[in-house]
PDB file of C-alpha atoms and ligand atoms in Angstrom:
ATOM      1  CA  MET A   7     -57.026 126.268 -10.477  1.00  0.00           C
ATOM      2  CA  PHE A   8     -58.395 128.990 -12.728  1.00  0.00           C
ATOM      3  CA  ARG A   9     -59.308 128.772 -16.428  1.00  0.00           C
ATOM      4  CA  ILE A  10     -60.194 131.758 -18.603  1.00  0.00           C
ATOM      5  CA  GLY A  11     -61.992 131.821 -21.963  1.00  0.00           C
ATOM      6  CA  ILE A  12     -63.125 134.341 -24.580  1.00  0.00           C
ATOM      7  CA  GLY A  13     -66.162 134.165 -26.866  1.00  0.00           C
ATOM      8  CA  ASN A  14     -67.486 136.179 -29.819  1.00  0.00           C
ATOM      9  CA  ASP A  15     -70.668 135.912 -31.819  1.00  0.00           C
ATOM     10  CA  ILE A  16     -72.538 137.850 -34.495  1.00  0.00           C
ATOM     11  CA  HIS A  17     -75.924 137.262 -36.141  1.00  0.00           C
ATOM     12  CA  GLN A  18     -77.555 139.034 -39.036  1.00  0.00           C
ATOM     13  CA  LEU A  19     -80.782 140.905 -38.151  1.00  0.00           C
ATOM     14  CA  VAL A  20     -83.777 139.926 -40.291  1.00  0.00           C
ATOM     15  CA  GLU A  21     -87.508 140.596 -40.275  1.00  0.00           C
ATOM     16  CA  GLY A  22     -89.839 137.931 -38.946  1.00  0.00           C
ATOM     17  CA  ARG A  23     -87.536 136.678 -36.215  1.00  0.00           C
ATOM     18  CA  PRO A  24     -87.838 137.419 -32.475  1.00  0.00           C
ATOM     19  CA  MET A  25     -84.898 139.201 -30.891  1.00  0.00           C
ATOM     20  CA  MET A  26     -83.592 137.107 -27.988  1.00  0.00           C
ATOM     21  CA  LEU A  27     -80.714 138.420 -25.881  1.00  0.00           C
ATOM     22  CA  GLY A  28     -79.638 136.832 -22.613  1.00  0.00           C
ATOM     23  CA  GLY A  29     -82.825 134.777 -22.681  1.00  0.00           C
ATOM     24  CA  VAL A  30     -84.940 137.968 -22.742  1.00  0.00           C
ATOM     25  CA  HIS A  31     -87.342 138.703 -25.581  1.00  0.00           C
ATOM     26  CA  ILE A  32     -86.531 142.241 -26.730  1.00  0.00           C
ATOM     27  CA  PRO A  33     -89.375 144.104 -28.472  1.00  0.00           C
ATOM     28  CA  ALA A  34     -87.924 144.889 -31.922  1.00  0.00           C
ATOM     29  CA  ASP A  35     -89.023 144.759 -35.549  1.00  0.00           C
ATOM     30  CA  ARG A  36     -86.190 142.382 -36.423  1.00  0.00           C
ATOM     31  CA  GLY A  37     -84.339 139.525 -34.776  1.00  0.00           C
ATOM     32  CA  GLY A  38     -81.240 137.414 -35.263  1.00  0.00           C
ATOM     33  CA  ALA A  39     -81.105 134.981 -38.170  1.00  0.00           C
ATOM     34  CA  GLY A  40     -79.851 131.549 -37.269  1.00  0.00           C
ATOM     35  CA  HIS A  41     -80.568 127.908 -36.622  1.00  0.00           C
ATOM     36  CA  SER A  42     -81.189 128.294 -32.882  1.00  0.00           C
ATOM     37  CA  ASP A  43     -82.903 131.310 -31.285  1.00  0.00           C
ATOM     38  CA  ALA A  44     -79.789 133.300 -32.358  1.00  0.00           C
ATOM     39  CA  ASP A  45     -79.118 134.630 -28.835  1.00  0.00           C
ATOM     40  CA  VAL A  46     -75.665 136.149 -29.477  1.00  0.00           C
ATOM     41  CA  LEU A  47     -75.064 136.996 -25.827  1.00  0.00           C
ATOM     42  CA  LEU A  48     -75.635 133.435 -24.612  1.00  0.00           C
ATOM     43  CA  HIS A  49     -73.638 132.049 -27.540  1.00  0.00           C
ATOM     44  CA  ALA A  50     -70.652 134.272 -26.730  1.00  0.00           C
ATOM     45  CA  ILE A  51     -70.769 133.251 -23.049  1.00  0.00           C
ATOM     46  CA  ALA A  52     -71.117 129.547 -23.905  1.00  0.00           C
ATOM     47  CA  ASP A  53     -68.206 129.815 -26.374  1.00  0.00           C
ATOM     48  CA  ALA A  54     -66.093 131.531 -23.712  1.00  0.00           C
ATOM     49  CA  MET A  55     -66.840 128.704 -21.266  1.00  0.00           C
ATOM     50  CA  LEU A  56     -65.991 126.072 -23.892  1.00  0.00           C
ATOM     51  CA  GLY A  57     -62.778 128.010 -24.551  1.00  0.00           C
ATOM     52  CA  ALA A  58     -61.887 127.944 -20.861  1.00  0.00           C
ATOM     53  CA  LEU A  59     -62.475 124.183 -20.912  1.00  0.00           C
ATOM     54  CA  CYS A  60     -60.492 123.767 -24.193  1.00  0.00           C
ATOM     55  CA  GLU A  61     -63.590 122.005 -25.532  1.00  0.00           C
ATOM     56  CA  GLY A  62     -63.825 123.505 -29.019  1.00  0.00           C
ATOM     57  CA  ASP A  63     -66.752 125.775 -29.852  1.00  0.00           C
ATOM     58  CA  LEU A  64     -70.546 125.799 -29.898  1.00  0.00           C
ATOM     59  CA  GLY A  65     -70.658 124.493 -33.475  1.00  0.00           C
ATOM     60  CA  VAL A  66     -68.870 121.330 -32.351  1.00  0.00           C
ATOM     61  CA  HIS A  67     -71.301 120.663 -29.497  1.00  0.00           C
ATOM     62  CA  PHE A  68     -74.512 121.901 -31.117  1.00  0.00           C
ATOM     63  CA  PRO A  69     -74.124 121.488 -34.926  1.00  0.00           C
ATOM     64  CA  ASP A  70     -76.542 123.592 -36.967  1.00  0.00           C
ATOM     65  CA  THR A  71     -77.134 120.532 -39.143  1.00  0.00           C
ATOM     66  CA  ASP A  72     -78.800 118.833 -36.146  1.00  0.00           C
ATOM     67  CA  PRO A  73     -82.606 119.379 -36.182  1.00  0.00           C
ATOM     68  CA  GLN A  74     -82.554 118.998 -32.381  1.00  0.00           C
ATOM     69  CA  TRP A  75     -81.142 122.542 -32.134  1.00  0.00           C
ATOM     70  CA  LYS A  76     -83.506 124.229 -34.605  1.00  0.00           C
ATOM     71  CA  ASP A  77     -84.930 127.331 -32.858  1.00  0.00           C
ATOM     72  CA  ALA A  78     -83.345 125.928 -29.679  1.00  0.00           C
ATOM     73  CA  ASN A  79     -83.593 127.960 -26.498  1.00  0.00           C
ATOM     74  CA  SER A  80     -79.983 129.029 -25.988  1.00  0.00           C
ATOM     75  CA  LEU A  81     -80.430 128.975 -22.197  1.00  0.00           C
ATOM     76  CA  GLN A  82     -80.561 125.187 -22.628  1.00  0.00           C
ATOM     77  CA  LEU A  83     -77.343 125.253 -24.669  1.00  0.00           C
ATOM     78  CA  LEU A  84     -75.629 127.314 -21.966  1.00  0.00           C
ATOM     79  CA  SER A  85     -76.972 124.975 -19.312  1.00  0.00           C
ATOM     80  CA  ARG A  86     -75.353 122.010 -21.103  1.00  0.00           C
ATOM     81  CA  VAL A  87     -72.034 123.850 -21.243  1.00  0.00           C
ATOM     82  CA  ALA A  88     -72.316 124.718 -17.536  1.00  0.00           C
ATOM     83  CA  TRP A  89     -72.854 121.029 -16.831  1.00  0.00           C
ATOM     84  CA  LEU A  90     -69.618 120.207 -18.734  1.00  0.00           C
ATOM     85  CA  ALA A  91     -67.747 122.647 -16.478  1.00  0.00           C
ATOM     86  CA  HIS A  92     -69.324 121.235 -13.312  1.00  0.00           C
ATOM     87  CA  GLU A  93     -68.345 117.741 -14.435  1.00  0.00           C
ATOM     88  CA  ARG A  94     -64.730 118.950 -14.471  1.00  0.00           C
ATOM     89  CA  GLY A  95     -65.109 120.361 -10.965  1.00  0.00           C
ATOM     90  CA  LEU A  96     -65.142 123.957 -12.227  1.00  0.00           C
ATOM     91  CA  HIS A  97     -67.587 126.740 -11.409  1.00  0.00           C
ATOM     92  CA  VAL A  98     -68.060 130.228 -12.825  1.00  0.00           C
ATOM     93  CA  VAL A  99     -66.110 132.885 -10.910  1.00  0.00           C
ATOM     94  CA  ASN A 100     -67.375 135.753 -13.069  1.00  0.00           C
ATOM     95  CA  VAL A 101     -68.568 136.663 -16.552  1.00  0.00           C
ATOM     96  CA  ASP A 102     -68.030 139.962 -18.355  1.00  0.00           C
ATOM     97  CA  ALA A 103     -69.929 140.441 -21.598  1.00  0.00           C
ATOM     98  CA  THR A 104     -70.746 143.221 -24.063  1.00  0.00           C
ATOM     99  CA  VAL A 105     -73.668 143.236 -26.494  1.00  0.00           C
ATOM    100  CA  MET A 106     -73.345 145.497 -29.550  1.00  0.00           C
ATOM    101  CA  LEU A 107     -76.706 146.576 -30.961  1.00  0.00           C
ATOM    102  CA  GLU A 108     -77.711 149.852 -32.560  1.00  0.00           C
ATOM    103  CA  THR A 109     -81.383 149.856 -31.549  1.00  0.00           C
ATOM    104  CA  PRO A 110     -83.394 149.441 -29.358  1.00  0.00           C
ATOM    105  CA  LYS A 111     -81.624 150.494 -26.169  1.00  0.00           C
ATOM    106  CA  LEU A 112     -80.954 147.430 -24.031  1.00  0.00           C
ATOM    107  CA  ARG A 113     -80.406 149.010 -20.629  1.00  0.00           C
ATOM    108  CA  PRO A 114     -83.967 148.282 -19.358  1.00  0.00           C
ATOM    109  CA  PHE A 115     -83.429 144.563 -20.060  1.00  0.00           C
ATOM    110  CA  VAL A 116     -79.911 144.092 -18.723  1.00  0.00           C
ATOM    111  CA  PHE A 117     -80.867 143.045 -15.195  1.00  0.00           C
ATOM    112  CA  SER A 118     -83.225 140.336 -16.484  1.00  0.00           C
ATOM    113  CA  MET A 119     -80.453 139.056 -18.765  1.00  0.00           C
ATOM    114  CA  ARG A 120     -78.022 138.898 -15.822  1.00  0.00           C
ATOM    115  CA  GLU A 121     -80.583 137.024 -13.716  1.00  0.00           C
ATOM    116  CA  ASN A 122     -81.269 134.489 -16.499  1.00  0.00           C
ATOM    117  CA  ILE A 123     -77.564 133.851 -17.062  1.00  0.00           C
ATOM    118  CA  ALA A 124     -76.824 133.605 -13.334  1.00  0.00           C
ATOM    119  CA  GLU A 125     -79.617 131.104 -12.809  1.00  0.00           C
ATOM    120  CA  VAL A 126     -78.396 128.815 -15.593  1.00  0.00           C
ATOM    121  CA  LEU A 127     -74.784 129.043 -14.424  1.00  0.00           C
ATOM    122  CA  GLY A 128     -75.701 128.501 -10.768  1.00  0.00           C
ATOM    123  CA  VAL A 129     -74.198 131.764  -9.505  1.00  0.00           C
ATOM    124  CA  GLU A 130     -75.397 135.122  -8.178  1.00  0.00           C
ATOM    125  CA  ALA A 131     -76.297 137.852 -10.682  1.00  0.00           C
ATOM    126  CA  SER A 132     -73.673 140.008  -8.915  1.00  0.00           C
ATOM    127  CA  VAL A 133     -70.872 138.099 -10.739  1.00  0.00           C
ATOM    128  CA  ILE A 134     -72.498 138.425 -14.185  1.00  0.00           C
ATOM    129  CA  SER A 135     -71.690 141.660 -16.023  1.00  0.00           C
ATOM    130  CA  VAL A 136     -73.636 142.560 -19.169  1.00  0.00           C
ATOM    131  CA  LYS A 137     -72.763 145.794 -20.925  1.00  0.00           C
ATOM    132  CA  ALA A 138     -74.765 147.221 -23.834  1.00  0.00           C
ATOM    133  CA  LYS A 139     -73.181 149.408 -26.501  1.00  0.00           C
ATOM    134  CA  THR A 140     -73.919 150.737 -29.967  1.00  0.00           C
ATOM    135  CA  SER A 141     -71.471 150.944 -32.861  1.00  0.00           C
ATOM    136  CA  GLU A 142     -72.008 154.692 -33.316  1.00  0.00           C
ATOM    137  CA  GLY A 143     -73.514 154.160 -36.766  1.00  0.00           C
ATOM    138  CA  LEU A 144     -70.383 152.390 -38.028  1.00  0.00           C
ATOM    139  CA  ASP A 145     -69.950 148.827 -39.383  1.00  0.00           C
ATOM    140  CA  ALA A 146     -72.709 146.208 -39.813  1.00  0.00           C
ATOM    141  CA  VAL A 147     -73.961 146.599 -36.224  1.00  0.00           C
ATOM    142  CA  GLY A 148     -74.029 150.365 -36.567  1.00  0.00           C
ATOM    143  CA  GLN A 149     -76.039 150.100 -39.774  1.00  0.00           C
ATOM    144  CA  GLY A 150     -78.624 147.936 -38.006  1.00  0.00           C
ATOM    145  CA  LEU A 151     -77.738 144.831 -40.024  1.00  0.00           C
ATOM    146  CA  ALA A 152     -76.372 142.728 -37.168  1.00  0.00           C
ATOM    147  CA  VAL A 153     -76.150 142.144 -33.428  1.00  0.00           C
ATOM    148  CA  SER A 154     -72.901 140.930 -31.864  1.00  0.00           C
ATOM    149  CA  ALA A 155     -71.515 140.022 -28.470  1.00  0.00           C
ATOM    150  CA  GLN A 156     -68.216 139.368 -26.736  1.00  0.00           C
ATOM    151  CA  ALA A 157     -67.687 137.574 -23.442  1.00  0.00           C
ATOM    152  CA  VAL A 158     -64.908 136.621 -21.073  1.00  0.00           C
ATOM    153  CA  VAL A 159     -65.501 133.907 -18.493  1.00  0.00           C
ATOM    154  CA  LEU A 160     -63.319 132.915 -15.548  1.00  0.00           C
ATOM    155  CA  LEU A 161     -63.784 129.406 -14.162  1.00  0.00           C
ATOM    156  CA  GLY A 162     -62.361 128.266 -10.858  1.00  0.00           C
ATOM    157  CA  SER A 163     -62.095 124.967  -9.003  1.00  0.00           C
TER     158      SER A 163
HETATM  159 ZN1  LIG B   9     -74.752 132.444 -32.402  1.00  0.00          ZN
END
C-alpha cells in the first residue's frame, strides 16, 4: 500500500527571531514568526505526512494555543508525526520539498537539513530531497517578508 500527501507552510519573517529551516539554524538577521520555532520546511513535511495519513493538519495535533508547543523544536513535532505513521505500519518512501526564501542562499545548509529530516524519519538522506529557491523579487517571499515551503511525501507499507 502507498499513501501520498502534500504540505504547504508560510511564516512571516521578523527581527529578533532565529531562522530555523530543516532543523538547521541559518545565520540571518530575521527569522520566522510563530508559536513554535517556525520551521516552515519541517511543518510542510509534517503536514504532508498527516495528509498521507488523512489525519488532519499540524494545527489539529499541535494547537498554537497549547503552551507545550511554544518555541517547540519542530524536529520533535515531525518525530511525533513519524511515530503516527509507524503505528499504522507505514514508512517514508521519499520526501520532495522546496523552500522559498529570498536571502540568504540556502545551498550550503541543504545537506544538513536532509540529514536532520532523514534521522527523524528513520530513513537515509538519499530519499530526502530539499530544494531551495527564491521568488525572483516577486510576492511576499521575494520582498523578504516571508519564508515558505512545499512538500510531497510518499508513505509505503
Ligand atoms: Zn509553520
